[in-house]
PDB file of C-alpha atoms in Angstrom:
ATOM      1  CA  GLU A1286       0.000   0.000   0.000  1.00 57.00           C
ATOM      2  CA  ASN A1287       2.843   2.387   0.816  1.00 68.00           C
ATOM      3  CA  LEU A1288       4.370   1.684  -2.580  1.00 68.00           C
ATOM      4  CA  PHE A1289       1.109   2.517  -4.366  1.00 67.00           C
ATOM      5  CA  ALA A1290       0.777   5.737  -2.383  1.00 69.00           C
ATOM      6  CA  SER A1291       4.359   6.775  -3.137  1.00 72.00           C
ATOM      7  CA  LEU A1292       3.705   6.230  -6.828  1.00 68.00           C
ATOM      8  CA  GLY A1293       0.623   8.430  -6.696  1.00 65.00           C
ATOM      9  CA  LEU A1294      -1.725   5.519  -7.397  1.00 66.00           C
ATOM     10  CA  GLN A1295      -5.034   5.554  -5.607  1.00 68.00           C
ATOM     11  CA  GLN A1296      -6.469   2.639  -3.667  1.00 71.00           C
ATOM     12  CA  ASN A1297      -9.210   0.866  -5.633  1.00 75.00           C
ATOM     13  CA  PRO A1298     -10.629  -2.678  -5.933  1.00 79.00           C
ATOM     14  CA  ARG A1299      -8.007  -3.632  -8.532  1.00 76.00           C
ATOM     15  CA  THR A1300      -5.059  -2.575  -6.369  1.00 74.00           C
ATOM     16  CA  THR A1301      -6.649  -4.307  -3.348  1.00 77.00           C
ATOM     17  CA  ARG A1302      -6.980  -7.502  -5.366  1.00 80.00           C
ATOM     18  CA  PHE A1303      -3.352  -7.208  -6.543  1.00 77.00           C
ATOM     19  CA  LEU A1304      -2.039  -6.687  -3.007  1.00 76.00           C
ATOM     20  CA  LYS A1305      -4.054  -9.654  -1.752  1.00 79.00           C
ATOM     21  CA  ASN A1306      -2.639 -11.828  -4.513  1.00 79.00           C
ATOM     22  CA  LEU A1307       0.868 -10.580  -3.718  1.00 77.00           C
ATOM     23  CA  GLU A1308       0.449 -11.512  -0.061  1.00 77.00           C
ATOM     24  CA  GLU A1309      -0.859 -15.000  -0.958  1.00 76.00           C
ATOM     25  CA  THR A1310       2.062 -15.526  -3.327  1.00 77.00           C
ATOM     26  CA  LYS A1311       4.541 -14.505  -0.607  1.00 76.00           C
ATOM     27  CA  THR A1312       2.956 -17.032   1.751  1.00 73.00           C
ATOM     28  CA  GLN A1313       3.099 -19.811  -0.851  1.00 77.00           C
ATOM     29  CA  LEU A1314       6.772 -19.127  -1.575  1.00 79.00           C
ATOM     30  CA  ASP A1315       7.669 -19.288   2.110  1.00 87.00           C
ATOM     31  CA  GLY A1316       8.502 -22.996   2.226  1.00 88.00           C
ATOM     32  CA  ASP A1317       9.812 -22.904   5.800  1.00 90.00           C
ATOM     33  CA  GLY A1318       6.667 -21.228   7.045  1.00 89.00           C
ATOM     34  CA  ARG A1319       4.434 -23.678   5.177  1.00 88.00           C
ATOM     35  CA  LEU A1320       6.342 -26.641   6.617  1.00 90.00           C
ATOM     36  CA  GLY A1321       6.009 -25.282  10.153  1.00 90.00           C
ATOM     37  CA  ARG A1322       2.283 -24.703   9.727  1.00 90.00           C
ATOM     38  CA  GLU A1323       1.712 -28.196   8.322  1.00 89.00           C
ATOM     39  CA  LEU A1324       3.679 -29.777  11.183  1.00 90.00           C
ATOM     40  CA  GLY A1325       1.612 -27.796  13.655  1.00 90.00           C
ATOM     41  CA  LYS A1326      -1.740 -28.992  12.295  1.00 90.00           C
ATOM     42  CA  LYS A1327      -1.230 -32.390  13.892  1.00 88.00           C
ATOM     43  CA  LYS A1328       1.397 -32.612  16.603  1.00 88.00           C
ATOM     44  CA  ASN A1329       2.856 -35.879  15.367  1.00 91.00           C
ATOM     45  CA  ALA A1330       6.405 -34.996  14.331  1.00 93.00           C
ATOM     46  CA  VAL A1331       9.654 -35.203  16.290  1.00 95.00           C
ATOM     47  CA  LEU A1332      12.282 -32.802  14.965  1.00 95.00           C
ATOM     48  CA  GLY A1333      16.028 -33.297  15.022  1.00 95.00           C
ATOM     49  CA  TYR A1334      18.836 -30.865  15.751  1.00 96.00           C
ATOM     50  CA  LEU A1335      22.613 -30.934  16.118  1.00 95.00           C
ATOM     51  CA  PHE A1336      25.033 -30.314  18.976  1.00 97.00           C
ATOM     52  CA  PHE A1337      28.473 -28.913  18.149  1.00 96.00           C
ATOM     53  CA  THR A1338      30.958 -30.830  20.289  1.00 94.00           C
ATOM     54  CA  ASP A1339      34.355 -29.286  19.465  1.00 93.00           C
ATOM     55  CA  LYS A1340      35.704 -25.768  19.871  1.00 94.00           C
ATOM     56  CA  GLU A1341      36.672 -25.398  16.208  1.00 93.00           C
ATOM     57  CA  SER A1342      33.062 -25.829  15.059  1.00 93.00           C
ATOM     58  CA  ILE A1343      31.790 -22.994  17.263  1.00 94.00           C
ATOM     59  CA  ALA A1344      34.670 -20.581  16.679  1.00 93.00           C
ATOM     60  CA  SER A1345      32.586 -18.453  14.298  1.00 93.00           C
ATOM     61  CA  LEU A1346      29.431 -18.467  16.440  1.00 93.00           C
ATOM     62  CA  THR A1347      28.679 -15.405  18.546  1.00 94.00           C
ATOM     63  CA  PRO A1348      27.354 -15.813  22.100  1.00 94.00           C
ATOM     64  CA  ALA A1349      24.107 -14.196  20.942  1.00 95.00           C
ATOM     65  CA  LYS A1350      23.639 -16.735  18.143  1.00 94.00           C
ATOM     66  CA  ILE A1351      24.354 -19.638  20.510  1.00 95.00           C
ATOM     67  CA  ALA A1352      21.904 -18.262  23.073  1.00 95.00           C
ATOM     68  CA  ASP A1353      19.246 -17.754  20.408  1.00 93.00           C
ATOM     69  CA  SER A1354      19.634 -21.329  19.160  1.00 94.00           C
ATOM     70  CA  ALA A1355      19.544 -22.650  22.738  1.00 95.00           C
ATOM     71  CA  THR A1356      16.128 -21.090  23.348  1.00 93.00           C
ATOM     72  CA  ARG A1357      14.695 -23.415  20.701  1.00 93.00           C
ATOM     73  CA  ILE A1358      15.671 -26.595  22.561  1.00 94.00           C
ATOM     74  CA  GLN A1359      14.392 -25.416  25.930  1.00 91.00           C
ATOM     75  CA  GLY A1360      11.784 -27.752  27.332  1.00 91.00           C
ATOM     76  CA  SER A1361      13.261 -30.825  25.655  1.00 93.00           C
ATOM     77  CA  GLU A1362      15.810 -31.518  28.397  1.00 95.00           C
ATOM     78  CA  ILE A1363      15.540 -34.503  30.743  1.00 95.00           C
ATOM     79  CA  SER A1364      13.405 -33.400  33.684  1.00 92.00           C
ATOM     80  CA  LEU A1365      13.540 -36.578  35.784  1.00 93.00           C
ATOM     81  CA  LEU A1366      16.914 -37.867  36.977  1.00 95.00           C
ATOM     82  CA  LYS A1367      17.609 -40.604  39.522  1.00 96.00           C
ATOM     83  CA  GLY A1368      21.055 -40.043  40.983  1.00 94.00           C
ATOM     84  CA  ASN A1369      23.754 -37.601  39.863  1.00 94.00           C
ATOM     85  CA  VAL A1370      25.534 -37.873  36.512  1.00 95.00           C
ATOM     86  CA  THR A1371      29.241 -37.070  36.669  1.00 95.00           C
ATOM     87  CA  ARG A1372      30.188 -34.378  34.147  1.00 94.00           C
ATOM     88  CA  GLY A1373      32.021 -36.062  31.298  1.00 94.00           C
ATOM     89  CA  ALA A1374      30.282 -39.402  31.806  1.00 95.00           C
ATOM     90  CA  ILE A1375      28.269 -38.672  28.652  1.00 97.00           C
ATOM     91  CA  PRO A1376      29.226 -36.556  25.611  1.00 96.00           C
ATOM     92  CA  ILE A1377      29.190 -32.794  26.155  1.00 96.00           C
ATOM     93  CA  GLY A1378      27.644 -30.375  23.694  1.00 96.00           C
ATOM     94  CA  LEU A1379      29.191 -26.917  23.334  1.00 97.00           C
ATOM     95  CA  ALA A1380      26.368 -25.308  21.355  1.00 96.00           C
ATOM     96  CA  PRO A1381      23.140 -26.438  19.679  1.00 96.00           C
ATOM     97  CA  GLU A1382      22.285 -25.881  16.031  1.00 95.00           C
ATOM     98  CA  SER A1383      18.508 -25.969  16.347  1.00 95.00           C
ATOM     99  CA  ASN A1384      15.673 -25.598  13.860  1.00 92.00           C
ATOM    100  CA  ILE A1385      14.662 -22.117  12.772  1.00 90.00           C
ATOM    101  CA  GLU A1386      11.742 -20.400  14.489  1.00 89.00           C
ATOM    102  CA  LYS A1387       9.229 -21.066  11.712  1.00 89.00           C
ATOM    103  CA  ILE A1388       9.792 -24.812  11.805  1.00 90.00           C
ATOM    104  CA  TYR A1389      10.564 -25.814  15.388  1.00 87.00           C
ATOM    105  CA  LYS A1390       7.230 -24.583  16.780  1.00 86.00           C
ATOM    106  CA  GLY A1391       5.416 -27.127  14.622  1.00 87.00           C
ATOM    107  CA  GLY A1392       7.113 -30.151  16.179  1.00 89.00           C
ATOM    108  CA  LEU A1393       5.846 -32.172  19.120  1.00 90.00           C
ATOM    109  CA  TYR A1394       9.289 -32.975  20.568  1.00 93.00           C
ATOM    110  CA  SER A1395      12.869 -32.420  19.495  1.00 95.00           C
ATOM    111  CA  GLY A1396      16.053 -34.424  20.011  1.00 96.00           C
ATOM    112  CA  PHE A1397      19.654 -34.353  18.818  1.00 97.00           C
ATOM    113  CA  PHE A1398      20.833 -36.615  15.990  1.00 96.00           C
ATOM    114  CA  ASN A1399      24.594 -36.537  16.641  1.00 95.00           C
ATOM    115  CA  MET A1400      26.389 -39.728  15.661  1.00 93.00           C
ATOM    116  CA  VAL A1401      29.874 -40.539  16.997  1.00 90.00           C
ATOM    117  CA  PRO A1402      31.871 -43.176  15.075  1.00 93.00           C
ATOM    118  CA  ASP A1403      34.306 -45.411  16.956  1.00 93.00           C
ATOM    119  CA  PRO A1404      37.644 -43.548  16.948  1.00 91.00           C
ATOM    120  CA  GLU A1405      39.671 -46.647  16.028  1.00 93.00           C
ATOM    121  CA  ASP A1406      38.283 -47.010  12.490  1.00 93.00           C
ATOM    122  CA  GLY A1407      35.471 -44.471  12.023  1.00 94.00           C
ATOM    123  CA  THR A1408      32.754 -47.129  12.087  1.00 96.00           C
ATOM    124  CA  VAL A1409      29.337 -46.417  13.613  1.00 96.00           C
ATOM    125  CA  ARG A1410      28.685 -49.272  16.019  1.00 97.00           C
ATOM    126  CA  ARG A1411      26.800 -47.438  18.740  1.00 96.00           C
ATOM    127  CA  VAL A1412      24.572 -44.392  19.198  1.00 96.00           C
ATOM    128  CA  HIS A1413      24.518 -42.104  22.237  1.00 97.00           C
ATOM    129  CA  LEU A1414      21.095 -41.429  23.706  1.00 98.00           C
ATOM    130  CA  LEU A1415      22.132 -38.510  25.933  1.00 98.00           C
ATOM    131  CA  ILE A1416      24.235 -35.351  25.682  1.00 97.00           C
ATOM    132  CA  GLN A1417      24.972 -32.827  28.419  1.00 97.00           C
ATOM    133  CA  TYR A1418      24.688 -29.152  27.534  1.00 96.00           C
ATOM    134  CA  GLY A1419      25.212 -26.612  30.283  1.00 93.00           C
ATOM    135  CA  GLN A1420      23.633 -27.979  33.435  1.00 93.00           C
ATOM    136  CA  ASN A1421      21.033 -30.047  31.580  1.00 96.00           C
ATOM    137  CA  ILE A1422      20.935 -33.457  29.901  1.00 97.00           C
ATOM    138  CA  TYR A1423      19.214 -33.717  26.538  1.00 97.00           C
ATOM    139  CA  PRO A1424      17.696 -36.794  24.854  1.00 97.00           C
ATOM    140  CA  SER A1425      18.421 -38.040  21.357  1.00 97.00           C
ATOM    141  CA  LEU A1426      15.991 -37.930  18.470  1.00 97.00           C
ATOM    142  CA  ASP A1427      15.534 -41.680  18.849  1.00 97.00           C
ATOM    143  CA  LEU A1428      14.508 -41.406  22.513  1.00 97.00           C
ATOM    144  CA  GLN A1429      12.002 -38.683  21.709  1.00 97.00           C
ATOM    145  CA  VAL A1430      10.523 -40.682  18.818  1.00 97.00           C
ATOM    146  CA  LEU A1431      10.209 -43.703  21.100  1.00 97.00           C
ATOM    147  CA  ARG A1432       8.619 -41.550  23.788  1.00 96.00           C
ATOM    148  CA  HIS A1433       5.939 -40.369  21.375  1.00 96.00           C
ATOM    149  CA  TYR A1434       5.387 -43.838  19.902  1.00 95.00           C
ATOM    150  CA  LEU A1435       4.924 -45.406  23.351  1.00 96.00           C
ATOM    151  CA  HIS A1436       2.796 -42.486  24.620  1.00 95.00           C
ATOM    152  CA  ALA A1437       5.217 -41.984  27.514  1.00 95.00           C
ATOM    153  CA  ASP A1438       4.798 -38.870  29.643  1.00 91.00           C
ATOM    154  CA  ASN A1439       8.455 -38.595  30.640  1.00 92.00           C
ATOM    155  CA  LEU A1440      11.978 -39.855  30.110  1.00 96.00           C
ATOM    156  CA  VAL A1441      13.772 -40.877  33.302  1.00 97.00           C
ATOM    157  CA  VAL A1442      17.576 -41.179  33.367  1.00 97.00           C
ATOM    158  CA  GLU A1443      19.123 -43.348  36.093  1.00 97.00           C
ATOM    159  CA  ALA A1444      22.732 -43.003  37.254  1.00 97.00           C
ATOM    160  CA  ASP A1445      24.670 -45.469  39.398  1.00 96.00           C
ATOM    161  CA  GLU A1446      26.635 -44.737  42.574  1.00 95.00           C
ATOM    162  CA  ASN A1447      29.661 -43.693  40.468  1.00 95.00           C
ATOM    163  CA  GLY A1448      27.728 -41.082  38.522  1.00 96.00           C
ATOM    164  CA  LEU A1449      27.655 -43.183  35.338  1.00 97.00           C
ATOM    165  CA  ILE A1450      24.544 -43.938  33.317  1.00 97.00           C
ATOM    166  CA  TYR A1451      22.685 -47.085  34.354  1.00 97.00           C
ATOM    167  CA  GLY A1452      19.687 -46.842  32.047  1.00 97.00           C
ATOM    168  CA  ILE A1453      16.732 -44.836  30.755  1.00 98.00           C
ATOM    169  CA  SER A1454      13.011 -45.403  31.343  1.00 97.00           C
ATOM    170  CA  VAL A1455      10.598 -44.527  28.532  1.00 96.00           C
ATOM    171  CA  GLY A1456       7.187 -44.994  30.097  1.00 93.00           C
ATOM    172  CA  GLN A1457       7.050 -48.671  31.142  1.00 94.00           C
ATOM    173  CA  LYS A1458      10.054 -49.569  28.965  1.00 95.00           C
ATOM    174  CA  PHE A1459      13.510 -49.651  30.561  1.00 97.00           C
ATOM    175  CA  ILE A1460      16.589 -49.327  28.345  1.00 97.00           C
ATOM    176  CA  LYS A1461      19.842 -50.621  29.834  1.00 97.00           C
ATOM    177  CA  THR A1462      22.643 -48.544  28.331  1.00 97.00           C
ATOM    178  CA  ASN A1463      26.409 -48.499  28.440  1.00 97.00           C
ATOM    179  CA  ASN A1464      27.901 -46.268  31.163  1.00 97.00           C
ATOM    180  CA  ASP A1465      28.175 -43.365  28.697  1.00 96.00           C
ATOM    181  CA  GLY A1466      24.503 -43.580  27.725  1.00 97.00           C
ATOM    182  CA  SER A1467      25.167 -45.326  24.417  1.00 97.00           C
ATOM    183  CA  ILE A1468      23.578 -48.399  22.836  1.00 96.00           C
ATOM    184  CA  LEU A1469      25.483 -50.948  20.768  1.00 97.00           C
ATOM    185  CA  LEU A1470      23.680 -51.410  17.444  1.00 97.00           C
ATOM    186  CA  ASP A1471      22.438 -54.736  16.135  1.00 97.00           C
ATOM    187  CA  TYR A1472      22.323 -54.133  12.388  1.00 97.00           C
ATOM    188  CA  LYS A1473      19.679 -56.227  10.633  1.00 96.00           C
ATOM    189  CA  GLY A1474      21.270 -56.105   7.205  1.00 95.00           C
ATOM    190  CA  PRO A1475      22.628 -53.805   4.466  1.00 95.00           C
ATOM    191  CA  VAL A1476      21.137 -50.588   3.076  1.00 93.00           C
ATOM    192  CA  GLU A1477      17.354 -50.689   2.538  1.00 93.00           C
ATOM    193  CA  THR A1478      16.781 -53.471   5.048  1.00 95.00           C
ATOM    194  CA  PHE A1479      14.130 -50.992   6.153  1.00 95.00           C
ATOM    195  CA  PRO A1480      11.788 -49.833   3.339  1.00 94.00           C
ATOM    196  CA  HIS A1481      12.778 -46.604   1.579  1.00 94.00           C
ATOM    197  CA  TYR A1482      10.177 -44.331  -0.009  1.00 95.00           C
ATOM    198  CA  SER A1483      10.732 -41.211  -2.081  1.00 94.00           C
ATOM    199  CA  ILE A1484       9.367 -38.115  -0.381  1.00 91.00           C
ATOM    200  CA  TYR A1485       8.133 -37.041  -3.822  1.00 93.00           C
ATOM    201  CA  ASP A1486       6.034 -40.192  -4.120  1.00 95.00           C
ATOM    202  CA  ILE A1487       4.602 -39.600  -0.649  1.00 91.00           C
ATOM    203  CA  ILE A1488       3.665 -35.996  -1.472  1.00 89.00           C
ATOM    204  CA  GLN A1489       2.104 -37.149  -4.763  1.00 94.00           C
ATOM    205  CA  HIS A1490       0.141 -39.890  -2.917  1.00 94.00           C
ATOM    206  CA  ASN A1491       1.821 -42.630  -4.928  1.00 96.00           C
ATOM    207  CA  ILE A1492       2.454 -44.716  -1.782  1.00 95.00           C
ATOM    208  CA  PRO A1493      -0.541 -46.675  -0.414  1.00 94.00           C
ATOM    209  CA  LYS A1494      -1.583 -45.310   2.977  1.00 92.00           C
ATOM    210  CA  GLU A1495      -1.333 -48.689   4.672  1.00 93.00           C
ATOM    211  CA  LYS A1496       2.419 -48.769   3.944  1.00 93.00           C
ATOM    212  CA  LEU A1497       2.963 -45.918   6.427  1.00 93.00           C
ATOM    213  CA  GLU A1498      -0.118 -45.839   8.651  1.00 92.00           C
ATOM    214  CA  GLY A1499       0.591 -46.587  12.307  1.00 91.00           C
ATOM    215  CA  LYS A1500       4.344 -46.821  11.695  1.00 93.00           C
ATOM    216  CA  ILE A1501       7.347 -44.751  12.697  1.00 95.00           C
ATOM    217  CA  VAL A1502       8.478 -42.874   9.587  1.00 95.00           C
ATOM    218  CA  MET A1503      11.991 -41.442   9.609  1.00 95.00           C
ATOM    219  CA  VAL A1504      12.488 -38.572   7.130  1.00 93.00           C
ATOM    220  CA  GLY A1505      16.026 -37.919   5.945  1.00 91.00           C
ATOM    221  CA  ALA A1506      18.422 -37.703   3.025  1.00 87.00           C
ATOM    222  CA  THR A1507      20.004 -40.774   1.429  1.00 85.00           C
ATOM    223  CA  GLU A1508      21.697 -39.316  -1.648  1.00 81.00           C
ATOM    224  CA  VAL A1509      25.494 -39.447  -1.831  1.00 78.00           C
ATOM    225  CA  GLY A1510      25.853 -35.687  -2.373  1.00 79.00           C
ATOM    226  CA  ILE A1511      24.122 -34.913   0.937  1.00 74.00           C
ATOM    227  CA  TYR A1512      27.026 -36.550   2.807  1.00 72.00           C
ATOM    228  CA  ASP A1513      24.850 -38.216   5.437  1.00 84.00           C
ATOM    229  CA  LEU A1514      26.357 -41.631   4.686  1.00 90.00           C
ATOM    230  CA  ARG A1515      28.121 -43.611   7.390  1.00 93.00           C
ATOM    231  CA  ASN A1516      30.715 -46.336   7.605  1.00 93.00           C
ATOM    232  CA  THR A1517      29.040 -49.273   9.371  1.00 96.00           C
ATOM    233  CA  PRO A1518      29.797 -52.988   9.876  1.00 95.00           C
ATOM    234  CA  VAL A1519      27.250 -53.794   7.134  1.00 95.00           C
ATOM    235  CA  GLY A1520      28.270 -51.195   4.546  1.00 91.00           C
ATOM    236  CA  VAL A1521      30.543 -48.215   3.942  1.00 89.00           C
ATOM    237  CA  ALA A1522      27.822 -45.946   2.507  1.00 90.00           C
ATOM    238  CA  TYR A1523      25.002 -46.582   4.947  1.00 94.00           C
ATOM    239  CA  PRO A1524      22.443 -43.732   5.289  1.00 93.00           C
ATOM    240  CA  GLY A1525      22.564 -41.995   8.653  1.00 94.00           C
ATOM    241  CA  ILE A1526      18.769 -41.985   8.791  1.00 94.00           C
ATOM    242  CA  GLU A1527      18.767 -45.793   8.567  1.00 95.00           C
ATOM    243  CA  VAL A1528      21.158 -45.955  11.532  1.00 96.00           C
ATOM    244  CA  HIS A1529      18.423 -44.242  13.542  1.00 96.00           C
ATOM    245  CA  ALA A1530      15.852 -46.690  12.167  1.00 97.00           C
ATOM    246  CA  THR A1531      18.134 -49.544  13.245  1.00 97.00           C
ATOM    247  CA  LEU A1532      18.373 -48.183  16.784  1.00 97.00           C
ATOM    248  CA  LEU A1533      14.610 -47.732  17.056  1.00 97.00           C
ATOM    249  CA  ASP A1534      14.090 -51.274  15.813  1.00 96.00           C
ATOM    250  CA  ASN A1535      16.587 -52.523  18.401  1.00 96.00           C
ATOM    251  CA  LEU A1536      14.869 -50.639  21.227  1.00 94.00           C
ATOM    252  CA  LEU A1537      11.395 -51.836  20.243  1.00 94.00           C
ATOM    253  CA  THR A1538      12.268 -55.477  19.627  1.00 91.00           C
TER     254      THR A1538
END
């Protein structure tokens, strides 16, 4: 409207219609905003985020940017803890790289998706379920997905008398972990042991509803150029998203 006024053009039904169309077009082109709104229509999605764990990776981040990102993971921390966890017993995050404002509000829960290969040969054999950031302990994406799937109200972390992790309760399910809060993976087979579906085919309704209904659906990239491929005992180019599917399968079965 200000532009029309500055150009000396008067307000009339045609300009009103044009401005309305312009606003609708802007909304349609805002993919992030549309995704956030769609996620918010039915609180059924668990969103992932990343923790930076080395000083080099946060060297370019300002304190303000770190603080801003941290506000978007507030509320996802572990609220029930039995015992005291010794600092350093589980991996430590130095800063979160969380979802942007438009998207994160649409999710039900959020959890980190960090993956730490074994240092000896860079192979992913285990996944950590907990990371400490500041004074709080945060759950992994897999724990949060499991929490939603099992309709659990809370996650409860238990520490032993030495301050090491003993296990994690998800509702009525107890997960015995390694002392650092990790789980050794039992891979079921090579790539695509779990069904893969193109997101395009899902959007175009080319996948029968019964293929996905009532199931946990992990959404992630599998193309080589995305660089989310991992070295695992069952393959050297194993999609990171299928590592998470493997862990969830292990925890459920």
